Structures are given as structure tokens and as C-alpha cells.
mmCIF file of C-alpha atoms in Angstrom:
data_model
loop_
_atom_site.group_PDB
_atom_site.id
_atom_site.type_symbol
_atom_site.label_atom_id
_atom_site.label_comp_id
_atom_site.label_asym_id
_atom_site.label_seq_id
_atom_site.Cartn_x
_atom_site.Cartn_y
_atom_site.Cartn_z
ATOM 1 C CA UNK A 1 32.014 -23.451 -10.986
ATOM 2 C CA UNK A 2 30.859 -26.868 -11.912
ATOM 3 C CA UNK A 3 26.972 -27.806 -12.804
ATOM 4 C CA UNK A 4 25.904 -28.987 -9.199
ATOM 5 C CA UNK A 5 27.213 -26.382 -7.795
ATOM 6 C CA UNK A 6 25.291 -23.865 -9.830
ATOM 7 C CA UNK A 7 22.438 -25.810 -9.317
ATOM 8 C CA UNK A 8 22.150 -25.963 -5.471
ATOM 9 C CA UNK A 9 21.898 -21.765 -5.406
ATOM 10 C CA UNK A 10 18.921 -22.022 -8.018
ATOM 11 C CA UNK A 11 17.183 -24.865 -6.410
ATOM 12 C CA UNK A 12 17.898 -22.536 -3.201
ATOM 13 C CA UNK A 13 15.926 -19.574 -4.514
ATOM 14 C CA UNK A 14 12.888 -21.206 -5.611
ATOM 15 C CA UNK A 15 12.813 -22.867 -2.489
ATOM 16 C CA UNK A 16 12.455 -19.103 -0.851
ATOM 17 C CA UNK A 17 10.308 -17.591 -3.411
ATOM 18 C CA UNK A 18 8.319 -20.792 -2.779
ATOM 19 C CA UNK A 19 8.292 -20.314 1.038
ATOM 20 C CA UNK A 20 7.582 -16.904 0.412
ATOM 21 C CA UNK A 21 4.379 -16.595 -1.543
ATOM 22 C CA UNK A 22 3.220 -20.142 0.181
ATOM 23 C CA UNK A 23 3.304 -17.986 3.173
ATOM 24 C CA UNK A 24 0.877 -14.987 1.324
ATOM 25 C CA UNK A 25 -1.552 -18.435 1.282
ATOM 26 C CA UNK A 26 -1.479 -19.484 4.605
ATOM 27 C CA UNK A 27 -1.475 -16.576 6.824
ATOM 28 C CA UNK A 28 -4.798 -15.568 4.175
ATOM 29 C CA UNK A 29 -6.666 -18.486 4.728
ATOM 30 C CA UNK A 30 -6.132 -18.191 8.572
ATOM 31 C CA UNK A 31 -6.909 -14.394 8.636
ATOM 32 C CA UNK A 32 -10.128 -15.689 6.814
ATOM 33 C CA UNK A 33 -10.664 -18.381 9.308
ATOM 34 C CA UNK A 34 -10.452 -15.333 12.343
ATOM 35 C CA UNK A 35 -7.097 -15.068 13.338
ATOM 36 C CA UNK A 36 -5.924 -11.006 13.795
ATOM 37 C CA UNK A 37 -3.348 -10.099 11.820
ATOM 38 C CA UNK A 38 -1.933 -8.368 14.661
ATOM 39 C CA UNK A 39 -1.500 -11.868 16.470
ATOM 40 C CA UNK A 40 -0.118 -13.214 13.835
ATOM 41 C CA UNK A 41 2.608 -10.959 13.440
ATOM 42 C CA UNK A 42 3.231 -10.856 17.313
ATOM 43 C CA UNK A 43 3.536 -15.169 17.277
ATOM 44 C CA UNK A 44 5.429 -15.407 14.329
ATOM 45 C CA UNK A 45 8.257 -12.405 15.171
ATOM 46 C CA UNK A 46 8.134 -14.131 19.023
ATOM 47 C CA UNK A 47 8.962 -17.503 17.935
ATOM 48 C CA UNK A 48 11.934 -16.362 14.911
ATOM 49 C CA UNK A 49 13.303 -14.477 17.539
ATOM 50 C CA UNK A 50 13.154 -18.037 19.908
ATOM 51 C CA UNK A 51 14.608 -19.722 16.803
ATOM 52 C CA UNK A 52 17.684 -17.335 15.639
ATOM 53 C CA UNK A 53 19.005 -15.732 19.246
ATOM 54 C CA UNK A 54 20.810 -19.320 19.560
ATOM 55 C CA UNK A 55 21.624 -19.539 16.266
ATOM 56 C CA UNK A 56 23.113 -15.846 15.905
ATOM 57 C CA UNK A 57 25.232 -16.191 18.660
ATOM 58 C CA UNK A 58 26.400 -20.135 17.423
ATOM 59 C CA UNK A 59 27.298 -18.736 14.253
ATOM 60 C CA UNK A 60 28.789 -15.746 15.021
ATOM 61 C CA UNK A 61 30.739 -17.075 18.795
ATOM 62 C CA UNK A 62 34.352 -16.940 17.221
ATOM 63 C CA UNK A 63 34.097 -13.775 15.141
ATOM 64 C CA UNK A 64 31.317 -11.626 16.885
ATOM 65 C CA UNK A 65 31.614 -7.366 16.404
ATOM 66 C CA UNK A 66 31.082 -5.205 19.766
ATOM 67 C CA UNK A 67 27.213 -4.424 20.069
ATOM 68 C CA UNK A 68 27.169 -0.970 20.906
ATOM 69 C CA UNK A 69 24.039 1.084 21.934
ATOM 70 C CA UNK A 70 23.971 3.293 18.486
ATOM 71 C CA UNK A 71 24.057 -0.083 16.641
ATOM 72 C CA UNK A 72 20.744 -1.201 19.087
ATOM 73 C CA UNK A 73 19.090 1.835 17.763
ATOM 74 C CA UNK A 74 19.498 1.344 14.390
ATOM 75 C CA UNK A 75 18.309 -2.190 14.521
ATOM 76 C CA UNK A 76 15.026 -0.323 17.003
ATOM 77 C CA UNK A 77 14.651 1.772 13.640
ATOM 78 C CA UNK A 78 15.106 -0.945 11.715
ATOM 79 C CA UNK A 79 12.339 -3.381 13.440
ATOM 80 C CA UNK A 80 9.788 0.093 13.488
ATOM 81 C CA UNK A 81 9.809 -0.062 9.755
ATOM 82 C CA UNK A 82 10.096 -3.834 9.341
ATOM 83 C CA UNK A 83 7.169 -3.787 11.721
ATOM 84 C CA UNK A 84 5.143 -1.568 10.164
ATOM 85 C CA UNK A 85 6.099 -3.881 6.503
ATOM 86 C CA UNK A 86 4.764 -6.757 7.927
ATOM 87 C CA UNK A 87 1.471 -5.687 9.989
ATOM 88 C CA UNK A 88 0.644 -3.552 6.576
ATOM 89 C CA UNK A 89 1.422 -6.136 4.416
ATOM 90 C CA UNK A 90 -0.679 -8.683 6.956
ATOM 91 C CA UNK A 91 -3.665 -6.389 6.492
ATOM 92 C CA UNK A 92 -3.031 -5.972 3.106
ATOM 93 C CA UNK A 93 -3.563 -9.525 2.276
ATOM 94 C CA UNK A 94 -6.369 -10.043 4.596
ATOM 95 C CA UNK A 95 -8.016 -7.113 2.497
ATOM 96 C CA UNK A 96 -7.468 -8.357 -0.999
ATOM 97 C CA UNK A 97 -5.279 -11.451 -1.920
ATOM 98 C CA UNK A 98 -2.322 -13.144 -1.917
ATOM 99 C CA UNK A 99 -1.966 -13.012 -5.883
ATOM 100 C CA UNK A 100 -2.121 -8.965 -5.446
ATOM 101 C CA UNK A 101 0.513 -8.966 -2.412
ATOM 102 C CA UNK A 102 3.466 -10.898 -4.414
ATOM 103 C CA UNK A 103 2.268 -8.893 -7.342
ATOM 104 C CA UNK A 104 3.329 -5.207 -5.132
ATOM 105 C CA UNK A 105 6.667 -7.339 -3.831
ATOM 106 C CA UNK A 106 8.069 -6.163 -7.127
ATOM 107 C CA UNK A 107 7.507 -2.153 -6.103
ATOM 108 C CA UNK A 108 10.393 -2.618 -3.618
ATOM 109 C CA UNK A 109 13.204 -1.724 -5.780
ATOM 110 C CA UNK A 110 11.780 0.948 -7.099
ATOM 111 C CA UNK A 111 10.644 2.763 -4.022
ATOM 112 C CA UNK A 112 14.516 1.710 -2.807
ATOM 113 C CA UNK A 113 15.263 3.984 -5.341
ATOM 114 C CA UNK A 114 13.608 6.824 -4.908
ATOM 115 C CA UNK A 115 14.370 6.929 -1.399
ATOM 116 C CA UNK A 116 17.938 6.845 -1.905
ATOM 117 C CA UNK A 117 17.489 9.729 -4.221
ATOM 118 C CA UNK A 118 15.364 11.726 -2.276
ATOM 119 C CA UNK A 119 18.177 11.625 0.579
ATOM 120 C CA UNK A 120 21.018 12.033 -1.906
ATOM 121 C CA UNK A 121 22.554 8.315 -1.380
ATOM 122 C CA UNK A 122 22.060 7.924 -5.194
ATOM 123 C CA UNK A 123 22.963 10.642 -8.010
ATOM 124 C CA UNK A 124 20.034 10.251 -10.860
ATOM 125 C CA UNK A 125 22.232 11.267 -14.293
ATOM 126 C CA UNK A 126 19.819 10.786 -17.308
ATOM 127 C CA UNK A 127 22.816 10.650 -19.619
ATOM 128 C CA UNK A 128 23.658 7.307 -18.266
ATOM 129 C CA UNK A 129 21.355 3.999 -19.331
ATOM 130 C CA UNK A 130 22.020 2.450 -16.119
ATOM 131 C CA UNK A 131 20.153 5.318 -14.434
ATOM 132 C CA UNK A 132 17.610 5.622 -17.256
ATOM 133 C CA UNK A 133 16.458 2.081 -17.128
ATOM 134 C CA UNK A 134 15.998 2.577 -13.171
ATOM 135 C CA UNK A 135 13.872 5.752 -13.632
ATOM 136 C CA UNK A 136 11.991 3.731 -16.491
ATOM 137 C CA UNK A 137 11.373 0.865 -14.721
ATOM 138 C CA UNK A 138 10.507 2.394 -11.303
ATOM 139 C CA UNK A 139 8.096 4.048 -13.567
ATOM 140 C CA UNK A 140 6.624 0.820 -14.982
ATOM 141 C CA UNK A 141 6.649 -0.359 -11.808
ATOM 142 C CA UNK A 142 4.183 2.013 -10.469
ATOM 143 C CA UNK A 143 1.698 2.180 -13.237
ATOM 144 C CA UNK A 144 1.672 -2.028 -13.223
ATOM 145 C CA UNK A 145 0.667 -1.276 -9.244
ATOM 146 C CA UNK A 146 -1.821 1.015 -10.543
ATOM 147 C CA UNK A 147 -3.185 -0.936 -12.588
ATOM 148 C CA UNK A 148 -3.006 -4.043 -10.638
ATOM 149 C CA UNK A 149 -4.785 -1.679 -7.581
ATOM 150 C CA UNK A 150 -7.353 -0.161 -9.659
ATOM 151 C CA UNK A 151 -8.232 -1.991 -12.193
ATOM 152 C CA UNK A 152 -9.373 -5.465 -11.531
ATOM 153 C CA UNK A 153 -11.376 -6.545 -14.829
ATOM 154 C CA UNK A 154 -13.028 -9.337 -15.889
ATOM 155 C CA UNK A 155 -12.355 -12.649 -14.332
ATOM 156 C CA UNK A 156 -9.959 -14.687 -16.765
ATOM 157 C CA UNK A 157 -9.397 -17.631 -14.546
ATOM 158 C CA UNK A 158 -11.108 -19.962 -11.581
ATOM 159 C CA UNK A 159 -11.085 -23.181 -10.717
ATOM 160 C CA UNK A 160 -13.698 -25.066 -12.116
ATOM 161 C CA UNK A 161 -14.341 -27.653 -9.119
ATOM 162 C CA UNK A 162 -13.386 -25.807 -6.174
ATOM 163 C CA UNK A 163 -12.397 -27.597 -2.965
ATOM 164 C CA UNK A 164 -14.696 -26.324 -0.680
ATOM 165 C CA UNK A 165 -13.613 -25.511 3.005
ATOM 166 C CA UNK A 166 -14.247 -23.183 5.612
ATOM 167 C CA UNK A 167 -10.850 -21.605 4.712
ATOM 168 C CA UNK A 168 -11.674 -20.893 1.147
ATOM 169 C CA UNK A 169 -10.823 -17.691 0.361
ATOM 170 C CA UNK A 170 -14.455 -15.938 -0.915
ATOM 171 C CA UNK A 171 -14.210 -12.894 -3.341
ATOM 172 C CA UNK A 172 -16.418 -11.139 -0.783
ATOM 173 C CA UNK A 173 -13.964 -11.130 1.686
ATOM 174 C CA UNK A 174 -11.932 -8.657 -0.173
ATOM 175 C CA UNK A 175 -11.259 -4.756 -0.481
ATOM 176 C CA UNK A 176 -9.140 -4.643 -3.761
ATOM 177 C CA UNK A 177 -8.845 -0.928 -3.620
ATOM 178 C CA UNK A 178 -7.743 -0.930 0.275
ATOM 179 C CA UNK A 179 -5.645 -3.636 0.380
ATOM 180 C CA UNK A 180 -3.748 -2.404 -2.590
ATOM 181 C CA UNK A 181 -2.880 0.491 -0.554
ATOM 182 C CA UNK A 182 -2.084 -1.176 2.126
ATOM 183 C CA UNK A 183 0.449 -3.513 -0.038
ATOM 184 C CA UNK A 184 1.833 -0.856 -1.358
ATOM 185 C CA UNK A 185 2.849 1.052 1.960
ATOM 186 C CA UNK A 186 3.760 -2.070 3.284
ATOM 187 C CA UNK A 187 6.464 -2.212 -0.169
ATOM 188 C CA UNK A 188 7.744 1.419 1.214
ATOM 189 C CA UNK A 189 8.084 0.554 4.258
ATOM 190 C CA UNK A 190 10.581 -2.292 3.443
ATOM 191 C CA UNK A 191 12.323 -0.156 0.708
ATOM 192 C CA UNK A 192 13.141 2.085 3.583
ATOM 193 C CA UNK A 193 13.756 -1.268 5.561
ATOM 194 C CA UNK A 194 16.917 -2.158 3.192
ATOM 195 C CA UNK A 195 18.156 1.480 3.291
ATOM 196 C CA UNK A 196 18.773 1.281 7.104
ATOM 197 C CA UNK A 197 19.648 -2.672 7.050
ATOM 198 C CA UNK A 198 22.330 -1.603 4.852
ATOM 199 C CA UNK A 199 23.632 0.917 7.067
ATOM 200 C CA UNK A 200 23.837 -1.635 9.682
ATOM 201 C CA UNK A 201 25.685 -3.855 8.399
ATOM 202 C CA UNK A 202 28.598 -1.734 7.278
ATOM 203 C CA UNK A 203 29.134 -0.958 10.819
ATOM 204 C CA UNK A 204 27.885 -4.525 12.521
ATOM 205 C CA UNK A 205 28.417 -7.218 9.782
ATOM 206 C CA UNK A 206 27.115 -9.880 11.904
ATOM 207 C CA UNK A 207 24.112 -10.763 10.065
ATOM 208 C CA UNK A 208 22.494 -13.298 11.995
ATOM 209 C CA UNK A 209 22.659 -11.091 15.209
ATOM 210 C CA UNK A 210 21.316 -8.347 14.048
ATOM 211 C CA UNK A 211 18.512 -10.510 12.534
ATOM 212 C CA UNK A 212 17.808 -11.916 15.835
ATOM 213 C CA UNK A 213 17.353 -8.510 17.587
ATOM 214 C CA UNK A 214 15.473 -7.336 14.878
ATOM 215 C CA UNK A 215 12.773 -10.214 15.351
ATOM 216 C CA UNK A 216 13.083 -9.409 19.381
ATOM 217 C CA UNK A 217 12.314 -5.338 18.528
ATOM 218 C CA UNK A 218 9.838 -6.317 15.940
ATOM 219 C CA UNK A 219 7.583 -8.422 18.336
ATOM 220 C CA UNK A 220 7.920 -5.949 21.066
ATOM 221 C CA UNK A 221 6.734 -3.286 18.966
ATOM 222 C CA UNK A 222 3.926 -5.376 17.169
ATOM 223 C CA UNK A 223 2.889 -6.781 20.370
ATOM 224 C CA UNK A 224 2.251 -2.991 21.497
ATOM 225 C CA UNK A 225 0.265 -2.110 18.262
ATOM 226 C CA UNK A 226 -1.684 -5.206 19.164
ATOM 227 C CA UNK A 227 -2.629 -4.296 22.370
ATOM 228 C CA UNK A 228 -3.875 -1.113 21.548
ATOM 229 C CA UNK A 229 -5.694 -2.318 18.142
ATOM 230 C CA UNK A 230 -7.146 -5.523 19.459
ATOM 231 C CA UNK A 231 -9.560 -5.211 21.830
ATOM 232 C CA UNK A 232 -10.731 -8.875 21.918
ATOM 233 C CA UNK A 233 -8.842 -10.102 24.174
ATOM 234 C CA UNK A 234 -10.196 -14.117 22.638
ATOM 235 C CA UNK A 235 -8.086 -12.846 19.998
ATOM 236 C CA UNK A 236 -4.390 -13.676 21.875
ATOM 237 C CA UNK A 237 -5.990 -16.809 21.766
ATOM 238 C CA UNK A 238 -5.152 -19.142 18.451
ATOM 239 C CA UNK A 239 -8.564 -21.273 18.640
ATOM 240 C CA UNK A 240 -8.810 -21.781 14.989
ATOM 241 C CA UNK A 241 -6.138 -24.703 13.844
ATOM 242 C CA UNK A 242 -5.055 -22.359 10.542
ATOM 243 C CA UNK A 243 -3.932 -19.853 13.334
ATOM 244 C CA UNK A 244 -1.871 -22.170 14.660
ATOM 245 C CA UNK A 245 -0.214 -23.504 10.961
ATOM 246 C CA UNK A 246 0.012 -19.755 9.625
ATOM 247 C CA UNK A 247 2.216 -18.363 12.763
ATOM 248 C CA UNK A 248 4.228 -21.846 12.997
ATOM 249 C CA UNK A 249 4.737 -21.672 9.380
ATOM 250 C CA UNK A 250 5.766 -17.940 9.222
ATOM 251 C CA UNK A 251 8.195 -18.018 12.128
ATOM 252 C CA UNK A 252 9.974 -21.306 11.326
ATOM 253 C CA UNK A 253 9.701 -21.174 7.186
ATOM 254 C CA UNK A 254 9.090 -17.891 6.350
ATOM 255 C CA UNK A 255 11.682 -16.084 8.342
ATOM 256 C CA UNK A 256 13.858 -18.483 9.866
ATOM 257 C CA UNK A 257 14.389 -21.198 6.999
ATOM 258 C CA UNK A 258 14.042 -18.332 3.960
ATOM 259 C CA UNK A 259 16.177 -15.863 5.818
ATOM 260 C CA UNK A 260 19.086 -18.490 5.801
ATOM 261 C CA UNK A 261 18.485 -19.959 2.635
ATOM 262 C CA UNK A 262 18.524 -15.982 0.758
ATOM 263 C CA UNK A 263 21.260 -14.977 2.747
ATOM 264 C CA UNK A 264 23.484 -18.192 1.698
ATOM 265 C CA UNK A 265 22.307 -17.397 -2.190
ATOM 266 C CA UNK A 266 23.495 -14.158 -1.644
ATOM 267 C CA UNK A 267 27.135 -14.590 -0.280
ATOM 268 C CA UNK A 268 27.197 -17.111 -2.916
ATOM 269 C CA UNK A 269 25.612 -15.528 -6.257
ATOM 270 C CA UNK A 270 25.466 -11.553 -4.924
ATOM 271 C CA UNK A 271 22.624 -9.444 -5.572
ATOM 272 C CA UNK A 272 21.196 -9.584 -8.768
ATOM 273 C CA UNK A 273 21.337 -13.138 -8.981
ATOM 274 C CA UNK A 274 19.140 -12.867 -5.624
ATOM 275 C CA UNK A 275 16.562 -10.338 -6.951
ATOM 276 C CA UNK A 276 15.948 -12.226 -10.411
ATOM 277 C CA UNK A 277 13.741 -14.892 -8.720
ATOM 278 C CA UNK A 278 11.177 -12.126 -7.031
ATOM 279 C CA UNK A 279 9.077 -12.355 -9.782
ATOM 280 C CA UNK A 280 8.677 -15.940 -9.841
ATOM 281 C CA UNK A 281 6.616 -15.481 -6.375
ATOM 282 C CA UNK A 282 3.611 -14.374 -8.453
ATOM 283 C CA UNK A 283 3.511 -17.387 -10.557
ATOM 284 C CA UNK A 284 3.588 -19.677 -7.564
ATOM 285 C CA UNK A 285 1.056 -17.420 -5.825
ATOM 286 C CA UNK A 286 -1.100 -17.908 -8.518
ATOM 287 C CA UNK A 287 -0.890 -21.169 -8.996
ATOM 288 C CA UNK A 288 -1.379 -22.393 -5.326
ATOM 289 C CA UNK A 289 -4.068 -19.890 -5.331
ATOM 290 C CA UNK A 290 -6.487 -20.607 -8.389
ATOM 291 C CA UNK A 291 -5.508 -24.464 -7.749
ATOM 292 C CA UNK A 292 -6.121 -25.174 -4.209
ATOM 293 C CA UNK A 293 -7.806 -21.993 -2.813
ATOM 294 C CA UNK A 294 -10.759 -21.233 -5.197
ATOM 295 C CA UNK A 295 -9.074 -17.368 -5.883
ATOM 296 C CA UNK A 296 -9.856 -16.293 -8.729
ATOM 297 C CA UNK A 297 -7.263 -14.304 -11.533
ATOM 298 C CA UNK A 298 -8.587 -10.858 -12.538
ATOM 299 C CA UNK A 299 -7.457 -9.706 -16.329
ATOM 300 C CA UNK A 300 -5.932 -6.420 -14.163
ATOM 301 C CA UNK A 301 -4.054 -8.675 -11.978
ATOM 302 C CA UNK A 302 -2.350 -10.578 -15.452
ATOM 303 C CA UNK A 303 -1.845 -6.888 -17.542
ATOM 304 C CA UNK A 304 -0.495 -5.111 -14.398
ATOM 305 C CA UNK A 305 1.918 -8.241 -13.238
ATOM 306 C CA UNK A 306 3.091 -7.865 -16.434
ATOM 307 C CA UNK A 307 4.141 -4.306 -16.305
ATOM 308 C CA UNK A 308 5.632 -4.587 -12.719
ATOM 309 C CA UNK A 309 7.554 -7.607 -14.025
ATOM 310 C CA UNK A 310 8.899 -5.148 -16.912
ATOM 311 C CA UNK A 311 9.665 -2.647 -14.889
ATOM 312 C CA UNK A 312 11.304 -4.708 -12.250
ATOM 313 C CA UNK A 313 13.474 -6.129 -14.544
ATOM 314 C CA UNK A 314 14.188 -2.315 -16.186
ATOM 315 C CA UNK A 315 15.593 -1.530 -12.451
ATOM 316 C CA UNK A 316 17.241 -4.496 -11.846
ATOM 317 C CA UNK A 317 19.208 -4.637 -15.356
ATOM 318 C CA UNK A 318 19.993 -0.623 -14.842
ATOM 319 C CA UNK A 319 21.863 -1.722 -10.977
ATOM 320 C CA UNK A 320 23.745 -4.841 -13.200
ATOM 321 C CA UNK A 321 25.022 -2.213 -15.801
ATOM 322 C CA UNK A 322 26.208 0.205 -13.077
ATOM 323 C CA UNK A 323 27.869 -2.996 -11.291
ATOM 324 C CA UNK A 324 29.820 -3.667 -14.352
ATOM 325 C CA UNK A 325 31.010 0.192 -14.805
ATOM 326 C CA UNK A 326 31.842 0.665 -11.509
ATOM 327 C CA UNK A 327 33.870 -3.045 -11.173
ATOM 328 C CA UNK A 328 35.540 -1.716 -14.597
ATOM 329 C CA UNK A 329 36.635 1.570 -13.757
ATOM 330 C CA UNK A 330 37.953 0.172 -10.479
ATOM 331 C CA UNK A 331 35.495 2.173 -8.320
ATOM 332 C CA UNK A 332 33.734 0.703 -5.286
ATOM 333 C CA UNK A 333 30.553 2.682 -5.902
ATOM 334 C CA UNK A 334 28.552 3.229 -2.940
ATOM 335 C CA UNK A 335 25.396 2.678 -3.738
ATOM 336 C CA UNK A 336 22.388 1.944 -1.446
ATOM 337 C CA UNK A 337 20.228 0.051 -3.984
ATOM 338 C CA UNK A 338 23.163 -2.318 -4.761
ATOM 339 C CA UNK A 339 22.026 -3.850 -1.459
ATOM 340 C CA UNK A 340 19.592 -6.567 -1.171
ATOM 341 C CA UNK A 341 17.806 -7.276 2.282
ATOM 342 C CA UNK A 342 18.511 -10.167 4.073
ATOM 343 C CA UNK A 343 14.701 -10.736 5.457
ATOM 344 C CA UNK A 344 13.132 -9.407 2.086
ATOM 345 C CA UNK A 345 10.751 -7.796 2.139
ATOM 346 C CA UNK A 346 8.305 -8.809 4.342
ATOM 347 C CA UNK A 347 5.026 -8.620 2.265
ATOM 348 C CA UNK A 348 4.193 -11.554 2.897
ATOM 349 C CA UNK A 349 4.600 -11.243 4.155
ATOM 350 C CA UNK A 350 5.171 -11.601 2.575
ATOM 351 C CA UNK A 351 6.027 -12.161 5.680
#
């Protein structure tokens, strides 16, 4: 594969990433500015869904699979935890920061992992590396959330002249404790998320499609939580103009453009190549954070990063190693973590 070519997927995944933990920004600053986090959720989910229904069925109207009822309720299941991702991960970063939410993206893998193992779709075999450096690093990966959760530390960086605006996001605002909980329940929700996607798929590989019903299911179930959670009814209303940027950007960017863009990477590079650019969201969060949004970086959030990174890496290298065995000893290894959602994770929430 020549240079350019190479280069397109890369420039391809920061672009998400970027998209991703911009998103963590905006939809913060617009929580802070009044908007529900319910709402937001409802708006952004309503207008993907207006977004990839055409485009499902434009890309998929030579070559489209029978939608059967089973495969409808598997994609219901799959919006209920999807739903419950991004609403947790919406009230997660309304509670504490976006710094702290791309920091607990990174717990996905590992919680992918112990899922699969609780429900026998993985075999754990100590005697193997590949399985050791998952344990390990789902390991890590926990104790860099627990740090990261509990343990916030002296203040290590801030921006010196802050721009001052109504959306500045004010350390007073925030619930470290709370929100990390809420982050991290929000990460097992979407580990569980990628367990059923990849179920789907096997038997409905028309990705598109099923992302477009999922957005449908996920703002009919959000907009139900909503209505039974929000009781100001003002609140439907998007008076404040970072409403208004926060559910345009997360419907058209944030799921829409970074759905499209990760799932090209991944036909392209596969998996791994996919996952290896995760991290790099908590750089960018940071940065966009400290620079333009007066957060300030906790000596926690830096030591705990650092572990999650580690341990990400640990499960991500221990999937790689198993790849290679399995691709040498000609065995198609079914393997749920070898599977990388299409809509990651939605901590954004990434969404």
C-alpha cells in the first residue's frame, strides 16, 4: 500500500477521535449553559436517525439482507444499552468533565472482556500471554479509573488568562466522585453494547441499516426516559444557543460523520488499527479543555490516564497476539472482543 494511501486512514482517525472528545466539550458547556442532558440525547439520536435512514437504505439498495423481527429485537436491545451509554455518559460529563469522560473511554475493552468471560464467549487460559496481558491490562485499566475517580490531587495545570464566558466550565459545577460513576457505567454499558452489535451483524451485515434503526430505537427510548425525568416542560425547549450547537453537532459530527469515517478505517485497517487512536481522545480533550474552556488538569487525572493508557494498550496488544495465533494456525477464532463497535462507544459521548 503506497504512502497516501496509508495516510488518508490515519488522517481519518484523528479526525474521529477529534470529533469525538470535541463533542465531550460541547455538549459540557451547553449542559452548563441549562440544556438537560436528557434533551440532548433525545435531539441528537432524532436528527442521526433523520440523517442515516436515507443513507442506509442508499448504500445498502442493491445488496440489502431480509429484516426480520428477531433481528428488530436485537437492534431494540441494542439501542436499550446504547441508550442507557449515552444518557449515563451525558450525565456523567455534566457531573465532572470532559477530561475525566475520554479518560473512562479507555475502560471499554476491558469491561468487553469480562463480559465475554462471564458468559463464556471468551476462554481466560493464564498459560497464554495473549490472555495474560488482557487480564493485566483490564486490571490496570480499573485501578487508572480508580484513581482517576477518586483521587483528584493537586491542580497541575490551568490556563493562566482564561476566556471568560457564560459557558465556562466552573470547578464548582462538578461532582468528581459521581460523575466518575456515572462514566464508568456508561463504559459498561457500551462494552455490553459491542457484545450484542456483534451478534447483529453476523446475522444482518448491513451496517448502515442497522445503525439507522438503532438511532430510531435509541430516541424513542431516550425520549421516554425524558419524559418521565424532566419535568420542566421549558426544558424540550433549546433557548440557550449552546443547546442548539451541542445537539446539531452531536447528531451530524458525532454520530453521523464519525460513525462513517470509523467504520471506513475499519474495513480498511481492521480492528486494532481502529482501537490504537482511543487514547489520543484524552490528549485532545485536554487540550481543548485547559486552552479554551478554563478546566483545569488534576495530578489524579495525569497519574490515572496514565495507567488506563497502560492498561489499554496491555488489552489491546494481548487481542493482536491472539489475532496472529489464530491467523497462523489457520483458525477463525471466534472471539467477541476481536470486534470493534461501529458507533464507539458513546461516552461522549462521548456521544
Amino acid at each position: 500500500m503506497g504512502g497516501g494511501c496509508s495516510l488518508i486512514p490515519f488522517v481519518g482517525m484523528v479526525l474521529a477521535v477529534t470529533a469525538l472528545a470535541v463533542n465531550t466539550i460541547v455538549s459540557k458547556v451547553a449542559m452548563s449553559s441549562g440544556t438537560s442532558f436528557f434533551i440532548l440525547s433525545v435531539y441528537s439520536n432524532a436528527l442521526a436517525t433523520l440523517i442515516l435512514f436515507p443513507c442506509g437504505f442508499l448504500f445498502h439498495r442493491s445488496k440489502r439482507p431480509r429484516l426480520t423481527f428477531p433481528v428488530l429485537c436485537r437492534i431494540f436491545l441494542l439501542a436499550f444499552f446504547g441508550c442507557l451509554a449515552d444518557i449515563g455518559s451525558y450525565a456523567g460529563i455534566q457531573k465532572s468533565s470532559p477530561t475525566l469522560a475520554t479518560e473512562l473511554l479507555n475502560l471499554v475493552p476491558g469491561f468487553t472482556y469480562i463480559i465475554a468471560i462471564i458468559f463464556r464467549m471468551e476462554v481466560l487460559n493464564l498459560r497464554r500471554s495473549s490472555d495474560i496481558a488482557k487480564s493485566l491490562g483490564t486490571i490496570l485499566s480499573i485501578a487508572g479509573a480508580s484513581v482517576v475517580t477518586f483521587f483528584k490531587g493537586p491542580e497541575i495545570m490551568n490556563k493562566m488568562v482564561t476566556l471568560t464566558t457564560p459557558e465556562s466550565i466552573s470547578p464548582s459545577q462538578q461532582n468528581w466522585f459521581v460523575g466518575g460513576i456515572l462514566l464508568a457505567t456508561a463504559g459498561l454499558s457500551t462494552a455490553a453494547w459491542s457484545i450484542v452489535q456483534a451478534s447483529i451483524l453476523k446475522i444482518y451485515p448491513a451496517e448502515m441499516i442497522v445503525v439507522a434503526f438503532y438511532c430510531l430505537f435509541v430516541t424513542m427510548q431516550s425520549t421516554a426516559v425524558a419524559l418521565i425525568a424532566e419535568k420542566d416542560a421549558m426544558a424540550w425547549k433549546l433557548q440557550a444557543h449552546m443547546g442548539l450547537v451541542a445537539v446539531v453537532y452531536a447528531g451530524v459530527i458525532n454520530i453521523t460523520f464519525r460513525l462513517y469515517m470509523m467504520s471506513w478505517c475499519l474495513w480498511r485497517t481492521g480492528p486494532l488499527y481502529v482501537s490504537l487512536f482511543y487514547p489520543l481522545t484524552i490528549v485532545i480533550s485536554v487540550v481543548i479543555g485547559v486552552l479554551f474552556f478554563n478546566e483545569v488538569l488534576y495530578l489524579g487525572s495525569v497519574a490515572g490516564a496514565a495507567v488506563l493508557v497502560i492498561g489499554f494498550y496491555a488489552v489491546i496488544w494481548g487481542k493482536s497476539e491472539e489475532s496472529k495465533i489464530s491467523k497462523v494456525n489457520g483458525v477463525d477464532v471466534e472471539s467477541t472482543d476481536n470486534e470493534v463497535p461501529l458507533l464507539h462507544d458513546r461516552i461522549e459521548e462521548a456521544s
